[in-house]
XYZ file of C-alpha atoms in Angstrom:
549
model
C 98.263 95.124 -43.148
C 100.937 95.910 -45.708
C 102.236 99.499 -45.771
C 99.578 100.529 -43.261
C 101.638 103.605 -42.388
C 100.786 105.167 -45.732
C 97.158 105.672 -44.856
C 94.565 104.934 -42.195
C 91.809 102.647 -43.489
C 88.799 104.349 -42.004
C 89.600 108.065 -41.823
C 86.139 108.892 -43.122
C 84.249 106.787 -40.588
C 83.894 109.316 -37.798
C 80.102 109.439 -37.941
C 79.243 105.755 -38.126
C 81.336 103.771 -35.693
C 83.325 100.808 -36.916
C 82.283 97.490 -35.432
C 78.935 95.964 -34.553
C 75.796 97.073 -36.307
C 73.549 98.853 -33.821
C 69.971 99.929 -34.468
C 68.022 102.272 -32.202
C 64.274 102.666 -31.862
C 64.208 106.022 -33.584
C 61.040 106.336 -35.611
C 61.192 105.833 -39.337
C 58.580 106.151 -42.029
C 59.332 102.546 -42.989
C 58.468 100.891 -39.686
C 56.313 103.440 -37.941
C 58.097 102.749 -34.656
C 57.965 105.060 -31.684
C 60.988 107.275 -31.206
C 60.889 107.014 -27.412
C 60.370 103.256 -27.068
C 63.941 101.897 -26.954
C 62.625 98.376 -26.344
C 60.761 98.391 -29.642
C 63.657 98.282 -32.089
C 62.630 97.189 -35.569
C 64.911 94.215 -36.243
C 64.494 94.375 -40.028
C 67.362 96.110 -41.813
C 66.577 97.346 -45.328
C 69.590 98.086 -47.504
C 69.357 99.443 -51.037
C 71.480 97.520 -53.522
C 72.437 99.140 -56.814
C 71.641 95.982 -58.749
C 70.336 92.447 -58.457
C 72.836 89.762 -57.535
C 73.988 87.816 -60.584
C 72.968 84.655 -58.754
C 72.997 83.130 -55.296
C 75.998 80.829 -55.770
C 79.103 82.934 -55.023
C 81.392 80.384 -56.673
C 79.905 81.488 -60.002
C 80.081 85.223 -59.301
C 82.535 88.104 -59.457
C 80.330 91.125 -58.701
C 79.960 93.085 -55.501
C 76.183 92.925 -55.178
C 76.227 89.118 -55.301
C 79.013 89.053 -52.751
C 77.177 91.486 -50.457
C 74.332 88.969 -50.212
C 76.687 85.966 -50.121
C 78.578 87.259 -47.107
C 75.399 87.046 -45.033
C 74.579 83.452 -46.073
C 78.001 81.863 -46.520
C 81.308 81.730 -44.697
C 84.735 80.607 -45.804
C 87.615 78.956 -44.026
C 89.206 82.392 -43.845
C 87.538 85.718 -43.145
C 88.678 89.326 -42.928
C 89.761 91.146 -39.784
C 87.187 93.831 -38.977
C 87.964 97.196 -40.542
C 90.958 95.931 -42.537
C 91.766 93.931 -45.658
C 93.778 91.364 -43.712
C 92.850 87.650 -43.459
C 91.579 86.208 -40.178
C 90.285 82.796 -39.034
C 86.613 82.060 -39.699
C 85.424 78.464 -40.218
C 89.043 77.443 -39.855
C 90.295 78.247 -36.366
C 93.912 77.997 -37.515
C 96.151 76.595 -40.245
C 99.677 75.321 -40.688
C 101.762 75.581 -43.841
C 104.281 72.931 -44.830
C 107.950 73.862 -45.195
C 107.795 73.585 -48.971
C 104.817 75.974 -49.062
C 102.625 73.482 -50.907
C 100.353 72.067 -48.198
C 98.026 73.787 -45.725
C 96.357 71.911 -42.881
C 93.261 73.628 -41.517
C 91.904 73.034 -38.031
C 88.145 73.518 -38.354
C 85.542 74.861 -35.979
C 83.571 72.023 -34.428
C 79.815 71.862 -33.962
C 79.016 73.993 -37.002
C 76.193 72.954 -39.324
C 74.934 74.233 -42.631
C 71.452 75.744 -42.774
C 70.027 72.415 -43.982
C 71.489 70.514 -41.009
C 74.470 69.050 -42.891
C 77.607 68.919 -40.760
C 80.433 71.277 -41.600
C 83.537 69.113 -41.422
C 86.659 68.208 -43.353
C 84.676 66.137 -45.863
C 82.530 69.191 -46.627
C 85.663 71.293 -47.127
C 87.073 68.814 -49.632
C 83.731 68.547 -51.427
C 83.929 72.278 -52.123
C 87.569 72.272 -53.254
C 86.953 69.224 -55.455
C 83.855 70.838 -56.913
C 85.786 73.879 -58.145
C 88.669 71.800 -59.479
C 86.422 69.422 -61.426
C 84.320 71.969 -63.281
C 84.203 71.340 -67.023
C 82.981 73.125 -70.122
C 80.975 76.296 -69.570
C 81.548 76.176 -65.801
C 85.224 76.957 -66.500
C 84.419 80.155 -68.395
C 85.440 83.628 -67.250
C 81.812 84.683 -66.994
C 81.170 81.975 -64.369
C 84.268 80.741 -62.489
C 86.135 84.038 -62.872
C 87.915 83.945 -59.512
C 88.815 80.265 -59.486
C 90.173 80.432 -63.018
C 92.131 83.620 -62.294
C 93.683 82.459 -59.038
C 93.970 78.678 -59.428
C 94.882 78.785 -63.122
C 93.412 75.480 -64.211
C 91.134 72.511 -63.598
C 91.272 68.724 -63.465
C 91.365 68.554 -67.256
C 94.271 71.054 -67.408
C 96.562 69.715 -64.636
C 99.716 71.219 -66.157
C 98.553 74.733 -65.253
C 96.370 74.032 -62.218
C 97.551 75.348 -58.838
C 95.275 73.029 -56.836
C 96.362 69.421 -56.469
C 94.209 67.718 -53.833
C 92.233 67.973 -50.620
C 92.203 65.284 -47.939
C 90.057 64.904 -44.829
C 92.575 63.860 -42.188
C 89.775 63.565 -39.639
C 86.495 65.395 -39.092
C 88.159 68.594 -37.890
C 91.318 68.675 -40.034
C 91.537 69.149 -43.798
C 94.740 69.398 -45.807
C 94.847 71.241 -49.127
C 97.852 70.557 -51.341
C 98.961 72.820 -54.180
C 101.144 72.099 -57.190
C 103.126 75.339 -56.834
C 103.649 77.991 -54.145
C 100.896 80.600 -53.932
C 101.808 83.281 -51.381
C 98.315 84.771 -51.432
C 96.478 81.463 -50.932
C 95.233 82.118 -47.394
C 94.148 85.687 -48.182
C 92.404 84.483 -51.349
C 90.248 82.099 -49.311
C 88.532 85.122 -47.738
C 86.782 85.701 -51.071
C 83.055 84.852 -51.077
C 83.748 82.852 -54.252
C 85.517 80.295 -52.048
C 82.830 80.089 -49.367
C 81.880 76.713 -47.961
C 78.552 75.449 -49.327
C 76.436 72.516 -48.189
C 77.427 69.334 -50.071
C 73.859 68.091 -49.619
C 72.284 71.156 -51.231
C 74.897 71.317 -54.007
C 73.966 67.767 -54.979
C 70.221 67.968 -54.398
C 69.746 71.101 -56.480
C 72.344 70.270 -59.151
C 74.488 73.333 -58.518
C 76.773 72.786 -61.501
C 73.977 72.429 -64.061
C 74.798 75.639 -65.896
C 73.661 76.333 -69.424
C 73.450 78.983 -72.114
C 76.634 80.414 -73.575
C 79.745 82.097 -72.226
C 78.284 85.448 -73.294
C 74.910 84.655 -71.679
C 75.187 81.794 -69.166
C 72.241 80.472 -67.173
C 72.512 79.207 -63.614
C 71.202 76.191 -61.766
C 68.187 75.737 -59.525
C 70.594 75.951 -56.584
C 71.973 79.324 -57.663
C 68.501 80.740 -58.252
C 66.615 79.576 -55.180
C 68.480 77.248 -52.788
C 71.778 78.662 -51.491
C 72.870 76.939 -48.265
C 75.801 78.066 -46.137
C 76.793 78.288 -42.478
C 76.353 82.051 -42.124
C 74.271 84.127 -39.689
C 71.444 84.569 -42.206
C 69.439 82.074 -44.264
C 67.944 82.590 -47.700
C 64.226 83.356 -47.693
C 63.261 84.657 -51.128
C 64.454 86.451 -54.228
C 62.187 88.570 -56.383
C 64.454 89.464 -59.346
C 64.504 93.171 -59.987
C 62.872 93.835 -56.615
C 64.571 92.392 -53.543
C 66.355 89.553 -51.761
C 65.096 88.646 -48.276
C 67.153 86.808 -45.654
C 66.200 85.590 -42.179
C 68.406 85.160 -39.117
C 69.827 81.662 -38.672
C 68.494 80.476 -35.272
C 71.226 77.818 -35.036
C 74.132 80.087 -35.921
C 77.370 79.063 -34.203
C 78.359 82.686 -33.498
C 76.645 85.795 -32.175
C 73.498 86.803 -33.993
C 73.104 90.478 -33.112
C 70.030 92.713 -33.395
C 69.185 92.200 -37.053
C 66.691 89.356 -37.585
C 65.725 90.082 -41.176
C 67.629 91.660 -44.049
C 65.979 93.022 -47.165
C 68.288 93.951 -50.028
C 66.077 96.176 -52.152
C 67.230 96.768 -55.725
C 67.276 100.477 -56.604
C 69.562 101.155 -59.548
C 69.405 104.938 -59.703
C 71.470 106.846 -57.080
C 68.856 109.602 -56.874
C 66.123 107.051 -56.247
C 68.248 105.468 -53.490
C 68.649 108.838 -51.800
C 64.917 109.503 -52.043
C 64.164 106.072 -50.564
C 66.377 106.899 -47.582
C 64.765 110.306 -47.148
C 61.271 108.821 -47.272
C 62.147 106.134 -44.702
C 61.731 103.228 -47.119
C 65.273 101.995 -46.503
C 67.770 102.157 -43.642
C 70.865 102.725 -45.722
C 72.638 102.425 -49.036
C 76.056 102.290 -50.607
C 77.518 104.237 -53.544
C 76.102 107.619 -52.614
C 76.194 110.007 -55.575
C 79.034 112.523 -55.131
C 76.597 115.438 -55.323
C 74.420 114.046 -52.490
C 76.857 113.546 -49.627
C 76.917 117.096 -48.225
C 73.146 117.532 -48.399
C 72.510 114.237 -46.622
C 74.938 115.114 -43.847
C 73.307 118.502 -43.383
C 69.911 116.797 -43.157
C 71.092 114.639 -40.262
C 71.793 111.342 -42.013
C 74.882 109.356 -41.105
C 77.286 109.511 -44.035
C 80.659 107.792 -44.146
C 83.370 107.437 -46.738
C 85.569 104.411 -47.225
C 89.239 104.996 -47.928
C 89.982 104.217 -51.585
C 90.791 100.534 -52.080
C 89.540 100.568 -55.636
C 90.699 101.029 -59.204
C 88.693 102.434 -62.115
C 90.243 101.805 -65.503
C 89.672 102.245 -69.224
C 90.274 98.826 -70.763
C 91.500 98.326 -74.324
C 90.622 95.028 -76.013
C 93.542 94.060 -78.260
C 91.358 91.629 -80.180
C 90.297 94.839 -81.953
C 93.032 95.436 -84.589
C 93.320 99.157 -83.919
C 93.809 98.577 -80.213
C 96.475 95.940 -80.861
C 98.609 98.799 -82.210
C 100.762 100.140 -79.327
C 100.852 103.604 -80.911
C 97.056 103.795 -80.792
C 97.017 102.696 -77.149
C 99.667 105.275 -76.309
C 97.683 107.966 -78.130
C 94.591 107.091 -76.103
C 96.604 107.296 -72.886
C 97.852 110.784 -73.737
C 94.323 111.888 -74.704
C 92.932 111.288 -71.186
C 92.956 114.081 -68.609
C 92.621 112.093 -65.379
C 92.667 115.184 -63.172
C 89.697 116.646 -65.037
C 87.816 113.349 -64.781
C 88.352 113.159 -61.018
C 87.474 116.812 -60.436
C 84.401 116.867 -62.640
C 82.592 113.563 -62.068
C 84.127 111.441 -59.281
C 83.535 111.596 -55.491
C 85.447 113.770 -53.093
C 88.459 111.868 -51.793
C 89.123 110.123 -55.127
C 92.794 109.808 -56.016
C 94.237 109.885 -59.534
C 95.706 106.477 -60.417
C 99.118 105.858 -61.928
C 98.900 102.049 -61.888
C 96.432 99.217 -61.394
C 96.888 98.956 -57.598
C 96.172 101.482 -54.837
C 99.218 103.040 -53.122
C 98.663 100.967 -49.940
C 99.287 97.672 -51.754
C 102.699 95.982 -51.919
C 104.624 96.737 -55.094
C 103.201 100.184 -55.774
C 105.909 101.863 -57.835
C 106.352 105.597 -57.348
C 108.629 105.742 -60.411
C 106.301 103.937 -62.807
C 106.019 105.184 -66.398
C 103.061 107.533 -66.860
C 101.398 109.060 -69.895
C 100.745 112.707 -69.181
C 97.768 114.472 -70.685
C 98.986 115.794 -74.044
C 96.322 115.977 -76.780
C 98.775 117.260 -79.389
C 101.053 114.261 -78.829
C 98.009 112.001 -78.996
C 97.182 113.327 -82.471
C 100.798 112.847 -83.613
C 100.814 109.257 -82.399
C 97.544 108.513 -84.218
C 99.092 109.860 -87.423
C 102.188 107.686 -86.906
C 99.904 104.692 -86.390
C 98.320 105.336 -89.796
C 95.257 107.309 -88.691
C 96.002 110.948 -89.584
C 92.281 111.622 -89.941
C 91.392 109.814 -86.725
C 89.568 106.531 -86.199
C 86.350 105.123 -84.792
C 86.215 102.724 -81.823
C 83.449 100.984 -79.919
C 83.226 102.293 -76.341
C 81.414 99.940 -73.941
C 80.036 101.122 -70.626
C 77.426 99.855 -68.130
C 74.069 101.532 -67.638
C 71.674 101.940 -64.719
C 74.202 100.886 -62.105
C 76.645 102.287 -59.557
C 79.800 100.482 -58.522
C 82.264 101.440 -55.746
C 84.916 102.214 -58.353
C 82.414 103.641 -60.848
C 79.561 105.509 -59.113
C 78.243 107.177 -62.278
C 79.219 105.217 -65.424
C 77.268 107.354 -67.898
C 78.936 110.548 -66.680
C 82.368 108.916 -66.741
C 81.727 107.670 -70.283
C 80.588 111.120 -71.448
C 83.651 112.797 -69.946
C 86.120 110.348 -71.489
C 84.330 110.220 -74.849
C 84.620 114.013 -75.107
C 88.347 113.856 -74.376
C 88.903 111.150 -76.987
C 86.891 112.922 -79.653
C 88.981 116.047 -79.073
C 92.017 114.218 -80.503
C 90.159 112.605 -83.412
C 88.919 109.342 -81.887
C 85.219 108.974 -82.612
C 83.506 106.586 -80.244
C 80.497 104.400 -80.891
C 78.599 104.404 -77.581
C 77.609 100.878 -76.555
C 75.786 100.618 -73.257
C 74.536 97.454 -71.584
C 72.719 96.731 -68.357
C 75.315 95.762 -65.778
C 74.231 92.358 -64.657
C 74.595 90.034 -66.398
C 74.762 91.584 -69.882
C 77.692 93.961 -69.436
C 79.992 91.688 -67.463
C 79.226 88.750 -69.738
C 80.030 90.842 -72.777
C 83.350 92.138 -71.440
C 84.534 88.924 -69.779
C 82.842 86.372 -71.990
C 83.265 87.512 -75.572
C 85.336 89.510 -78.055
C 82.568 91.959 -79.018
C 83.852 94.970 -77.127
C 86.499 97.645 -77.578
C 87.318 100.419 -75.171
C 85.467 99.661 -71.961
C 84.939 100.962 -68.448
C 85.531 98.536 -65.619
C 87.296 98.402 -62.309
C 87.837 96.562 -59.081
C 87.344 96.802 -55.362
C 90.188 94.938 -53.705
C 89.086 91.736 -52.005
C 92.116 91.507 -49.726
C 95.460 93.226 -49.358
C 97.516 91.303 -51.860
C 98.962 92.551 -55.139
C 97.952 89.402 -56.974
C 94.315 90.232 -56.210
C 94.679 93.224 -58.513
C 97.275 92.745 -61.259
C 97.282 88.958 -61.039
C 93.542 88.808 -61.594
C 93.691 91.327 -64.437
C 96.827 90.217 -66.262
C 97.850 86.792 -64.942
C 96.783 84.932 -68.072
C 95.129 85.446 -71.449
C 91.537 86.624 -71.117
C 88.632 87.752 -73.248
C 88.579 91.160 -71.609
C 92.026 92.263 -72.739
C 92.518 90.133 -75.840
C 96.315 89.789 -75.678
C 98.926 87.102 -75.075
C 102.000 88.266 -73.163
C 103.934 85.259 -71.796
C 106.630 87.456 -70.250
C 104.044 89.281 -68.121
C 102.113 86.105 -67.301
C 105.300 84.319 -66.175
C 106.463 87.267 -64.073
C 103.136 87.335 -62.240
C 103.204 83.578 -61.683
C 106.692 83.813 -60.206
C 105.794 86.756 -57.936
C 102.670 85.110 -56.521
C 104.805 82.177 -55.390
C 107.531 84.250 -53.704
C 107.402 83.923 -49.919
C 109.938 86.637 -49.013
C 107.978 89.891 -48.809
C 110.940 92.162 -49.679
C 111.790 90.106 -52.750
C 108.141 89.968 -53.766
C 107.768 93.736 -53.378
C 110.608 94.352 -55.825
C 109.107 91.834 -58.249
C 105.756 93.610 -58.187
C 107.380 97.015 -58.663
C 109.026 95.662 -61.802
C 105.748 94.102 -62.926
C 103.893 97.380 -62.506
C 106.485 99.039 -64.723
C 106.133 96.202 -67.247
C 102.355 96.729 -67.310
C 102.768 100.493 -67.710
C 105.104 100.071 -70.682
C 102.857 97.465 -72.307
C 99.866 99.766 -71.710
C 96.939 97.310 -71.936
C 94.590 99.812 -70.331
C 94.570 103.114 -68.520
C 94.344 103.198 -64.722
C 92.173 106.240 -64.147
C 91.375 106.724 -60.481
C 90.910 105.262 -57.013
C 87.366 106.419 -56.150
C 86.295 106.691 -52.520
C 82.768 105.241 -52.160
C 80.361 106.656 -49.586
C 77.507 105.114 -47.591
C 74.487 106.832 -46.022
C 72.222 105.652 -43.198
C 69.114 106.625 -41.323
C 69.868 108.095 -37.910
C 68.630 104.882 -36.230
C 71.702 103.080 -37.578
C 74.269 104.172 -35.027
C 76.980 101.664 -35.924
C 77.870 99.805 -39.114
C 80.660 97.224 -39.705
C 82.327 99.217 -42.484
C 85.100 97.458 -44.386
C 87.532 98.724 -47.034
C 86.894 95.477 -48.936
C 83.087 95.482 -48.411
C 83.304 92.534 -45.997
C 80.224 93.678 -44.086
C 78.157 91.040 -42.304
C 75.050 92.429 -40.658
C 75.136 90.334 -37.491
C 78.285 92.113 -36.407
């Protein structure tokens, strides 16, 4: 872990032990079990999700609720070490990097099969890498292949920018992936659910790449809606959109299965409704506990834990909007925001004010970075200098009926920030959209947005996973072209020496602060709550929580 001395990952996890999930036979309203019969443990675990998954194919996803489900069904070559954000072997037992940093040879686990009986081997690995690389048309859009496009920079029809070159099956248990340029975060990136291994048979049979619609409103394939097939400890059973996803234990799983034999992810968008479902015994646990509920739940005997902040909440500014392309307007907006008030008034206990787009534990955090202190009078002066002495009106996009780890209460955050902006003469036009898929598709897929709330939960401990994903290339979300920044990020992600890379990222964070494409607001600390029968939960700072653990 990089800079682990700054902070312990799981300081809030004293109540629910880190490690394997353990269920007791304590009675619950949901199962009606007997409190004294320890042999009669209900093996169904019901977890309340804040939203539906966007689909069941993680390669075409970028949202946490999809990945929460995906992590149970799919596995990648690389996983995450329990309780950390650090990469660890998973389907690959080990790997070797070539001296030039361009080739990685993976030694694969043997005897592993996909849920449909297809062998997991080097040919299957290359089928997945080749699939991503050969996407065309709509499949290449930000709203679908967000992670592949952000991290691998191009496809077969854009070889000049593509990081991936080829994959070869040396023999059944060895696959070699060759890149066109060094990518220091390559191994860590493979821990993302987006790069999970999927059954070549199922991908072909159910036409996984048959996507349709538009970039603003894409539609997914039969595979992504009803036939996901991985190697993980749980198999897909059913999906009732708007209601729940049901998974069953994989009887042929290569690893340990654990107590849980059935998982139900029940969709409950409202935080109050999630709390009530826990209190009534309808669910065993939920994430994204409302800040106002944590103390009361603890007092009532529920197990409540808080993850350390590995998140960033930001106010984005789309420079495709002429007013927001003006640096004086962006600077005025930055000075209009009182981050301390936002954190104190509407964000969870333990939230830290942000000065940049990475948490302090990540390499390259710059303690001397340029900041824009709260100064409403200066904000008004800057608006006047920009040609708006009487103020201006901007669209303000925010998601509705959802909670995210970095944004537990979007409507309250919007209201707080809108009030601050209006105090300096910036009138906002509220524009709310349901989170999934409408909001993400609008922000990532089209130009019809202005100021907008969004954020990130780090996927692994690598700076490129934050600033590289946000600002590594031109995107619809931000609406700007900054070759100097793009090139600096490309160079840093290929630097192998950690000390040299750290200095590069410090400079990049200062470059971002001066350019001011958006305002890093806070590092919220999300909380989870569980019924007392859940005595252990595999909590992860990057949400890498697999329920067989």
